[in-house]
Amino acid sequence: MKYKLESASLSQCQSDLVCVFVYSNESIADVLKDVDPAFGRKLKPFVDMVSTHATEDGFKGKTNQVLVLPTFGNLTARRICFLGVGEGKDFTNANARKAAATLVRRLPGESFQGEISIYFRHAETGKTAVKKAAVKRQVKTSAASKSADHGHDAEIAQAIVEGIHLASYSFKKYKSSKNGDNKKEKTVQTLGFNGLSLSAKALADVCAKGESIAESTNFARRLIAEPPCFMTPSRLADEARAVGKEFGLTVKVFDAKEIEKMSMGSFLGVARGAKEPPKFIVISYDVPKAKRKVAIVGKGITFDSGGLSLKPAQSMEHMKYDMSGAAAVIATMRVVGKFKPNFSVMAVVAATENMPGDNALHPGDVIKAMNGKTIEVNNTDAEGRLILADALTYAVKQGADELIDIATLTGAVVTALGRVAAGIMGSDQNLVNQLIESGARGGEKLWQLPLYDEYQESLKSDIADLKNAGARGEAGSASAAMFLKEFTGGKSWAHLDIAGPGWLDRDREECNKGGTGFGVRTLCRYLIG
Ligand code: BES
Ligand code: MN
Ligand code: ZN
């Protein structure tokens, strides 16, 4: 996709579709005049028709409202689109991202292939009452620093680019073309920006970032969408190797023998029940003499049957997405490789199936983790923490001084937060805060759950150092995190439990149904800004 900074008047814009941002309860006539004075003069009859139509259609500029109309020769562009972005005073770049996604979903025709020009309007510059209220609030911030304002516009442009790419995603690999699903995808070929105070260079930079982050999220979505018979630990390792090759990163893949040599008894325990061989995958971005090394650690269960503590059919249905954490960290390395931060980053993935094969762990078995701790496996379905334990220990041994793990770890977090937000927990409040902030900028909600020492009680075993599952129905997400904490070697650590927002049953805003690739946007914002 091409991006450009534009300054043509809306009525004469040459794009296939011109798109105007509208805040809640703004009059379309005012908005149009605001963007291009021609709408108050010779185009007034057109404005009247459009306004009447908008009123009849109930268009009020609310978030996600959208109106696409033909221009019937009144404008150079063939279509005009009004995008509702909600209250001016509440406007965030998340609204811009959602609006852009809504736009893509509502593009005319089955396979729109054209050029779009966006006319963004700042909430504070208009004349309506709503906008006046917003002025007061904004004055403080813009007076504080002019560059902060620029930062804001950069975030908005990036969010729009992300929204467009994210909403354009689809996965049709297994659809026979007979069914008519082989039509050309909707694509925006060129995206023009009006109304943002950004230099062409700054715009190009943020668009490149937004595109890379969104494409990487879509990459993660594809890994998750693949059926578990295809996306095995070996294939996941192949994907990691391909990322390494494309982005100049070092990739190491350890097989079962090497995993055993490293004494990863906890990871291997989970792998025992599966025919598919496990893989331990490490992707490194190394900065010589870097002062900081961040490890991002992903749960790579390519299918979670529960093992001998077998899941009921309903809970097993979507368990191909139990490698979403792995997908997120591998995808994030694409962005790290491209934008090259000035510190080292290492992605660590323990990949295996969790199956009830004849050699599977028995509930009651005791295994020994890489850091020497013994674990009584009282529930083979609490496998995520077992594989992450060794992955975290590995990262610590490799000299990581910051650990961020991401995993579809507990059903309990879905109960607590639904599919709206991920749970975040950790030992370093500063790191947790920064990740929450990165998520907010990227349009991913993270909600912190407490790690009270008391939760440790539930993990006491009668015969080993720890057991892997606490009491059912009691702070399941926090007790899982307390288990992980035992393997973080006292390093600065945060844990993202993405079991909820990692999967959607219906399209929602910029996320298609199915695996969402949740976490990529948060991790990328945290690592490359
Ligand atoms: N992969 C599941 C968690 C999960 C549940 C992810 C629902 C997505 C949706 C994990 O391995 C698991 O089975 N956790 C158990 C832990 C329990 C046995 C302590 C759970 O949450 O029930
Ligand atoms: Mn499980
Ligand atoms: Zn699992």
XYZ file of C-alpha atoms and ligand atoms in Angstrom:
553
model
C 0.000 0.000 0.000
C 1.152 3.525 -0.790
C 0.714 6.447 1.569
C 0.798 10.122 0.790
C 0.332 13.460 2.396
C -2.331 15.377 0.486
C -3.701 18.864 0.323
C -6.251 18.829 -2.509
C -9.639 20.315 -1.669
C -12.128 17.576 -0.922
C -14.413 18.471 -3.802
C -11.587 18.122 -6.289
C -9.818 15.143 -4.797
C -9.038 12.541 -7.470
C -9.349 9.476 -5.275
C -12.028 6.841 -5.779
C -13.377 7.567 -2.341
C -13.049 10.531 -0.027
C -13.620 9.909 3.616
C -14.472 12.487 6.291
C -14.234 12.042 10.053
C -17.370 13.192 11.878
C -17.636 13.673 15.651
C -20.874 12.964 17.543
C -23.774 15.268 16.715
C -21.885 17.435 14.270
C -23.968 18.601 11.340
C -22.725 17.185 8.070
C -23.229 20.546 6.405
C -20.920 22.229 8.945
C -18.364 19.479 8.636
C -18.242 19.704 4.865
C -17.973 23.506 4.879
C -15.249 23.187 7.463
C -13.202 20.915 5.193
C -13.856 22.678 1.893
C -15.587 26.093 1.534
C -16.960 25.043 -1.869
C -19.625 23.064 0.024
C -21.123 26.292 1.360
C -21.447 27.803 -2.123
C -21.937 26.012 -5.386
C -22.154 22.550 -3.825
C -24.889 23.565 -1.395
C -27.635 21.554 -3.179
C -25.475 18.439 -2.872
C -24.867 19.176 0.804
C -28.621 19.483 1.402
C -29.300 16.098 -0.201
C -26.531 14.427 1.749
C -27.701 16.005 5.035
C -31.270 14.849 4.498
C -30.077 11.366 3.710
C -27.824 11.287 6.766
C -30.681 12.367 9.030
C -33.030 9.752 7.561
C -30.372 7.112 7.993
C -29.856 8.035 11.640
C -26.227 8.962 11.078
C -25.047 10.962 14.102
C -21.306 10.556 14.014
C -21.344 7.882 16.699
C -18.381 5.526 16.881
C -18.515 2.974 14.076
C -21.364 4.677 12.252
C -20.554 4.939 8.591
C -22.283 6.317 5.554
C -20.987 5.694 2.032
C -22.724 7.684 -0.704
C -22.256 8.131 -4.448
C -21.388 11.684 -5.447
C -23.224 11.603 -8.810
C -20.714 13.866 -10.469
C -20.893 16.625 -7.854
C -17.372 15.832 -6.674
C -14.397 14.518 -8.593
C -14.335 11.432 -6.353
C -17.054 8.899 -7.147
C -17.930 8.235 -3.538
C -17.908 10.050 -0.248
C -17.807 8.347 3.105
C -18.655 9.799 6.514
C -17.012 8.005 9.385
C -18.410 8.455 12.876
C -15.720 8.683 15.545
C -17.795 9.528 18.631
C -17.412 12.344 21.144
C -14.601 14.735 20.338
C -13.555 14.942 23.966
C -13.180 11.140 24.184
C -11.306 10.780 20.915
C -8.302 8.489 21.063
C -6.293 6.853 18.359
C -8.234 3.664 19.164
C -11.305 5.403 17.703
C -9.330 6.214 14.568
C -8.257 2.581 14.264
C -11.821 1.326 14.680
C -13.131 3.873 12.197
C -10.564 2.819 9.608
C -11.514 -0.822 10.148
C -15.200 0.008 9.768
C -14.361 1.814 6.553
C -12.653 -1.260 5.102
C -15.542 -3.517 6.032
C -17.952 -1.161 4.291
C -15.955 -0.433 1.146
C -18.215 -0.641 -1.874
C -18.244 -3.805 -3.981
C -16.802 -7.215 -3.265
C -13.309 -6.331 -4.324
C -12.643 -2.629 -4.021
C -9.180 -1.931 -5.410
C -8.861 1.799 -5.337
C -7.486 4.898 -3.815
C -8.871 6.453 -0.633
C -8.313 9.926 0.755
C -8.974 10.526 4.408
C -9.939 13.974 5.675
C -9.122 13.946 9.343
C -10.428 16.768 11.510
C -9.166 17.625 14.971
C -11.897 17.763 17.564
C -10.649 21.116 18.848
C -10.655 23.154 15.633
C -14.363 23.126 14.789
C -17.145 25.497 15.700
C -19.907 23.320 17.102
C -20.735 23.062 20.804
C -19.264 19.602 21.106
C -16.057 20.791 19.663
C -15.917 23.815 21.961
C -16.046 21.562 25.000
C -13.145 19.646 23.567
C -11.108 22.806 23.061
C -10.885 23.510 26.777
C -9.493 20.114 27.485
C -7.068 20.125 24.603
C -5.699 23.613 25.155
C -3.756 22.521 28.198
C -2.004 19.713 26.397
C -1.238 21.575 23.213
C 0.038 24.583 25.138
C 2.270 22.286 27.133
C 4.145 21.182 24.077
C 3.791 21.528 20.383
C 5.652 18.311 19.749
C 3.182 16.397 21.893
C 0.530 17.464 19.416
C 2.623 16.157 16.596
C 3.024 12.906 18.449
C -0.730 12.702 18.671
C -1.163 13.109 14.929
C 1.507 10.514 14.322
C -0.376 8.052 16.547
C -3.607 8.758 14.698
C -2.053 8.163 11.289
C -0.453 4.959 12.530
C -3.743 3.767 14.008
C -5.576 4.413 10.730
C -3.007 2.422 8.789
C -3.252 -0.406 11.313
C -7.052 -0.420 11.193
C -7.054 -0.682 7.426
C -4.566 -3.539 7.276
C -6.101 -5.413 10.200
C -9.606 -5.288 8.777
C -8.389 -6.394 5.338
C -7.228 -9.737 6.736
C -8.870 -12.985 5.737
C -7.834 -16.623 5.738
C -9.175 -18.607 2.802
C -6.472 -21.207 2.311
C -8.841 -24.114 2.820
C -11.833 -22.750 0.890
C -12.307 -24.433 -2.484
C -12.343 -21.801 -5.198
C -15.591 -23.290 -6.560
C -17.436 -21.646 -3.716
C -16.690 -18.217 -5.088
C -14.311 -17.361 -2.291
C -11.390 -16.855 -4.585
C -12.425 -13.333 -5.536
C -9.824 -10.678 -5.310
C -9.545 -9.296 -1.785
C -10.602 -5.770 -1.029
C -7.470 -3.690 -1.056
C -6.771 -0.064 -0.592
C -3.979 0.674 -3.034
C -3.226 4.212 -2.015
C -4.134 6.017 1.156
C -4.025 9.787 1.227
C -4.004 11.830 4.440
C -5.432 15.313 4.823
C -5.739 17.409 7.958
C -2.860 15.962 9.986
C -0.015 18.218 10.994
C 2.817 15.922 10.020
C 5.728 16.221 7.662
C 5.824 13.851 4.701
C 8.799 12.127 6.321
C 7.063 11.702 9.684
C 3.978 10.366 7.920
C 6.026 7.870 5.912
C 7.706 6.661 9.121
C 4.542 6.050 11.099
C 2.792 4.455 8.135
C 5.675 2.034 7.723
C 5.469 1.177 11.408
C 1.708 0.779 11.392
C 1.849 -1.388 8.303
C 4.566 -3.599 9.729
C 2.754 -4.047 13.043
C -0.587 -4.811 11.399
C 0.931 -7.166 8.839
C 2.721 -8.967 11.658
C -0.540 -9.257 13.569
C -2.086 -10.762 10.438
C 0.899 -13.086 10.190
C 0.193 -14.254 13.762
C -3.478 -14.682 12.874
C -2.542 -16.970 9.985
C -0.396 -19.162 12.225
C -3.319 -19.450 14.639
C -5.911 -20.003 11.922
C -4.027 -22.985 10.501
C -5.549 -26.236 11.767
C -3.591 -28.101 14.434
C -2.825 -30.965 12.034
C -0.875 -28.453 9.971
C 0.525 -25.995 12.505
C 2.583 -28.539 14.434
C 5.611 -27.609 16.562
C 7.815 -28.436 13.545
C 5.868 -26.119 11.250
C 5.938 -23.388 13.888
C 9.720 -23.781 13.942
C 9.776 -23.484 10.131
C 7.812 -20.256 10.397
C 10.311 -18.913 12.924
C 13.201 -19.844 10.613
C 11.511 -18.048 7.742
C 11.088 -14.926 9.872
C 14.771 -15.111 10.827
C 15.786 -15.350 7.199
C 13.567 -12.511 6.029
C 14.499 -10.110 8.828
C 18.122 -11.033 9.480
C 17.632 -12.637 12.897
C 19.348 -15.643 14.432
C 17.076 -18.653 14.896
C 17.881 -21.733 16.924
C 15.562 -24.727 17.042
C 16.242 -27.398 19.644
C 14.799 -30.897 19.167
C 13.695 -33.357 21.861
C 17.226 -34.666 22.449
C 18.690 -31.220 22.928
C 15.742 -30.199 25.081
C 16.494 -33.168 27.279
C 20.167 -32.225 27.412
C 19.149 -28.815 28.738
C 17.203 -30.600 31.517
C 13.857 -29.102 30.581
C 11.955 -31.827 32.416
C 8.877 -29.707 32.810
C 8.539 -28.915 29.092
C 9.389 -32.493 28.131
C 6.813 -33.834 30.565
C 4.055 -32.111 28.605
C 5.508 -33.280 25.286
C 5.528 -36.923 26.400
C 1.919 -37.602 25.482
C 2.250 -36.425 21.894
C 3.458 -38.150 18.740
C 4.446 -34.833 17.200
C 7.984 -33.988 18.308
C 8.383 -30.865 20.481
C 10.518 -27.918 19.392
C 12.193 -25.257 21.486
C 12.500 -22.154 19.359
C 14.686 -19.113 19.983
C 14.804 -16.048 17.734
C 17.450 -13.489 18.642
C 17.965 -9.897 17.713
C 21.363 -9.022 19.144
C 22.840 -5.610 19.664
C 26.532 -5.968 20.519
C 27.295 -4.570 23.981
C 23.616 -3.794 24.562
C 22.836 -2.690 28.096
C 19.470 -4.342 28.046
C 18.123 -7.686 26.915
C 14.396 -8.280 26.781
C 13.015 -11.799 26.443
C 9.517 -12.285 25.075
C 8.327 -15.768 25.903
C 5.352 -17.389 24.169
C 3.220 -20.403 24.999
C 3.302 -22.689 21.971
C 0.779 -25.445 22.634
C -0.252 -26.258 19.063
C -3.207 -28.216 20.397
C -4.430 -28.519 23.967
C -6.564 -31.607 24.521
C -5.909 -31.313 28.247
C -3.820 -34.492 28.229
C -5.092 -37.254 30.504
C -7.006 -34.598 32.428
C -8.956 -34.463 29.175
C -11.040 -31.427 28.273
C -14.718 -31.834 27.417
C -15.467 -31.506 23.676
C -16.764 -27.943 23.890
C -13.690 -26.628 25.651
C -11.412 -28.419 23.182
C -13.008 -27.076 20.012
C -10.787 -24.032 19.498
C -7.676 -25.271 21.279
C -5.545 -24.752 18.171
C -5.304 -21.176 19.441
C -3.300 -22.310 22.460
C -0.180 -21.280 20.514
C -1.345 -17.661 20.259
C 1.381 -16.473 22.638
C 4.010 -18.149 20.460
C 2.468 -16.634 17.335
C 2.555 -13.202 18.972
C 6.235 -13.335 19.923
C 7.341 -14.739 16.554
C 5.296 -12.066 14.783
C 6.742 -9.352 17.009
C 10.265 -10.342 15.969
C 9.386 -9.377 12.376
C 8.842 -5.828 13.597
C 11.892 -5.894 15.870
C 14.025 -7.113 12.945
C 12.709 -4.340 10.757
C 12.895 -1.399 13.168
C 15.982 -2.468 15.126
C 15.786 -1.091 18.672
C 19.077 -0.273 20.429
C 18.821 -3.181 22.873
C 18.697 -6.949 22.428
C 15.447 -8.862 22.105
C 15.006 -12.602 22.271
C 11.829 -14.529 21.489
C 11.544 -17.878 23.245
C 8.903 -20.438 22.355
C 8.331 -23.859 23.859
C 6.213 -25.689 21.277
C 4.430 -28.989 21.756
C 0.997 -30.565 21.641
C -0.699 -31.500 24.891
C -2.041 -34.982 24.153
C -3.170 -38.041 26.136
C -0.848 -40.488 24.328
C 0.209 -43.753 25.949
C 3.333 -42.160 27.352
C 1.501 -39.079 28.643
C 2.038 -37.594 32.085
C -0.229 -39.144 34.705
C -1.930 -36.823 37.093
C 0.235 -37.321 40.169
C 3.535 -37.568 38.306
C 6.483 -35.553 39.570
C 8.766 -33.822 37.069
C 11.867 -31.676 37.458
C 12.141 -28.293 35.793
C 15.290 -26.807 34.264
C 15.874 -24.633 37.346
C 15.867 -27.729 39.574
C 12.420 -27.296 41.114
C 10.246 -30.390 41.321
C 6.611 -30.211 40.288
C 3.756 -32.532 41.126
C 1.460 -32.542 38.102
C -1.957 -32.754 39.686
C -3.679 -31.641 36.485
C -2.214 -32.310 33.035
C -4.445 -29.598 31.600
C -2.425 -26.945 33.436
C 0.320 -27.555 30.873
C 0.979 -23.995 29.772
C 2.737 -23.063 32.985
C 4.838 -26.248 32.760
C 6.290 -25.388 29.374
C 6.639 -21.688 30.225
C 8.534 -22.579 33.395
C 11.423 -23.971 31.361
C 11.185 -21.287 28.691
C 11.494 -18.606 31.387
C 14.419 -20.381 33.022
C 16.111 -20.600 29.634
C 15.663 -16.862 29.075
C 17.094 -16.089 32.521
C 20.096 -18.336 31.814
C 20.654 -16.546 28.522
C 21.057 -13.307 30.424
C 17.712 -11.650 29.838
C 17.135 -8.915 32.372
C 13.507 -8.325 31.481
C 10.970 -11.098 30.919
C 7.580 -10.735 29.272
C 5.588 -13.893 28.764
C 2.406 -14.120 26.787
C 0.080 -17.091 26.927
C -3.461 -18.376 26.564
C -2.978 -19.604 30.082
C -6.268 -19.836 31.958
C -9.987 -20.165 31.408
C -10.321 -18.110 34.584
C -9.148 -14.935 32.852
C -11.942 -15.379 30.292
C -14.417 -15.604 33.166
C -12.957 -12.489 34.781
C -12.448 -10.201 31.792
C -14.285 -11.851 28.903
C -12.912 -11.453 25.400
C -12.404 -7.730 25.951
C -9.127 -7.532 27.846
C -6.083 -9.600 28.667
C -5.012 -10.079 32.262
C -1.622 -8.695 33.147
C 0.384 -9.585 36.232
C 3.993 -9.216 37.177
C 6.772 -8.615 39.625
C 7.784 -5.203 38.291
C 5.053 -2.588 38.493
C 6.946 -0.247 36.226
C 7.103 -2.860 33.483
C 3.425 -3.697 33.987
C 2.492 -0.019 33.720
C 4.510 0.443 30.564
C 2.884 -2.575 28.950
C -0.613 -1.362 29.878
C 0.255 1.993 28.334
C 1.682 0.328 25.193
C -1.513 -1.705 24.925
C -3.677 1.391 25.217
C -1.773 3.067 22.403
C -2.039 -0.070 20.288
C -5.748 -0.614 20.945
C -5.288 -3.674 23.169
C -6.743 -3.622 26.666
C -4.715 -5.047 29.538
C -6.166 -5.211 33.032
C -3.950 -5.921 35.991
C -4.772 -8.695 38.448
C -3.022 -8.814 41.829
C -0.337 -11.310 42.765
C -0.921 -11.604 46.502
C 1.558 -13.851 48.285
C -1.367 -15.846 49.647
C -2.009 -17.307 46.188
C 1.243 -19.182 46.568
C -0.449 -21.351 49.229
C -2.626 -23.072 46.632
C 0.479 -24.361 44.829
C 1.946 -26.232 47.797
C 2.479 -29.924 47.137
C 2.703 -32.644 49.785
C 5.550 -34.407 48.016
C 7.252 -31.917 45.637
C 8.373 -28.263 45.643
C 5.211 -27.189 43.855
C 2.089 -28.552 42.260
C 0.917 -27.182 38.950
C -2.776 -26.529 39.588
C -4.407 -24.729 42.493
C -7.950 -25.104 43.759
C -10.540 -24.972 40.960
C -12.477 -21.758 40.799
C -10.151 -19.785 43.054
C -8.103 -16.997 41.454
C -7.015 -19.349 38.669
C -5.220 -16.679 36.640
C -3.234 -15.258 39.544
C -2.255 -18.658 40.902
C -1.029 -19.669 37.428
C 1.058 -16.487 37.384
C 2.392 -17.232 40.880
C 3.554 -20.562 39.517
C 5.401 -18.828 36.656
C 6.996 -16.383 39.066
C 8.924 -19.298 40.588
C 10.846 -19.531 37.319
C 11.709 -15.894 36.725
C 14.899 -15.913 38.803
C 13.927 -12.646 40.484
C 14.137 -10.772 37.170
C 11.833 -7.992 36.182
C 8.835 -9.896 34.817
C 5.349 -9.399 33.402
C 2.841 -11.992 32.297
C 0.038 -11.455 29.782
C -2.820 -13.944 29.926
C -4.504 -13.594 26.534
C -6.935 -16.540 26.717
C -9.884 -14.118 26.388
C -9.046 -11.571 23.681
C -6.932 -14.116 21.783
C -10.057 -15.541 20.183
C -13.298 -13.967 18.968
C -16.479 -15.714 17.875
C -17.552 -12.738 15.767
C -15.869 -9.878 13.949
C -15.285 -6.962 16.287
C -13.900 -3.647 15.144
C -10.404 -4.182 13.784
C -10.407 -7.858 14.757
C -11.848 -10.590 12.598
C -13.411 -13.582 14.269
C -11.063 -16.429 15.074
C -7.529 -15.981 16.399
C -6.839 -12.264 16.836
C -3.067 -12.066 17.126
C -3.583 -10.225 20.407
C -0.382 -8.944 21.974
C 1.574 -8.119 18.837
C 0.515 -4.479 18.937
C 1.294 -4.184 22.649
C 4.703 -5.858 22.398
C 5.696 -3.897 19.292
C 4.704 -0.571 20.832
C 6.640 -1.475 23.942
C 9.755 -2.581 22.042
C 9.994 -0.166 19.147
C 7.840 2.740 20.339
N -5.165 -23.470 27.316
C -5.884 -23.559 28.539
C -6.489 -22.231 28.955
C -7.608 -21.708 28.093
C -8.920 -21.945 28.450
C -7.331 -20.954 26.999
C -9.947 -21.431 27.679
C -8.347 -20.473 26.236
C -9.650 -20.680 26.567
C -4.963 -24.022 29.651
O -3.966 -24.894 29.280
C -5.821 -24.741 30.640
O -6.359 -25.754 30.285
N -5.933 -24.204 31.851
C -6.730 -24.787 32.864
C -5.952 -24.721 34.147
C -6.555 -25.512 35.270
C -6.528 -26.975 34.955
C -5.798 -25.218 36.524
C -8.026 -24.005 32.961
O -8.006 -22.785 32.838
O -9.059 -24.631 33.137
Mn -4.591 -26.891 29.226
Zn -3.348 -24.759 27.329
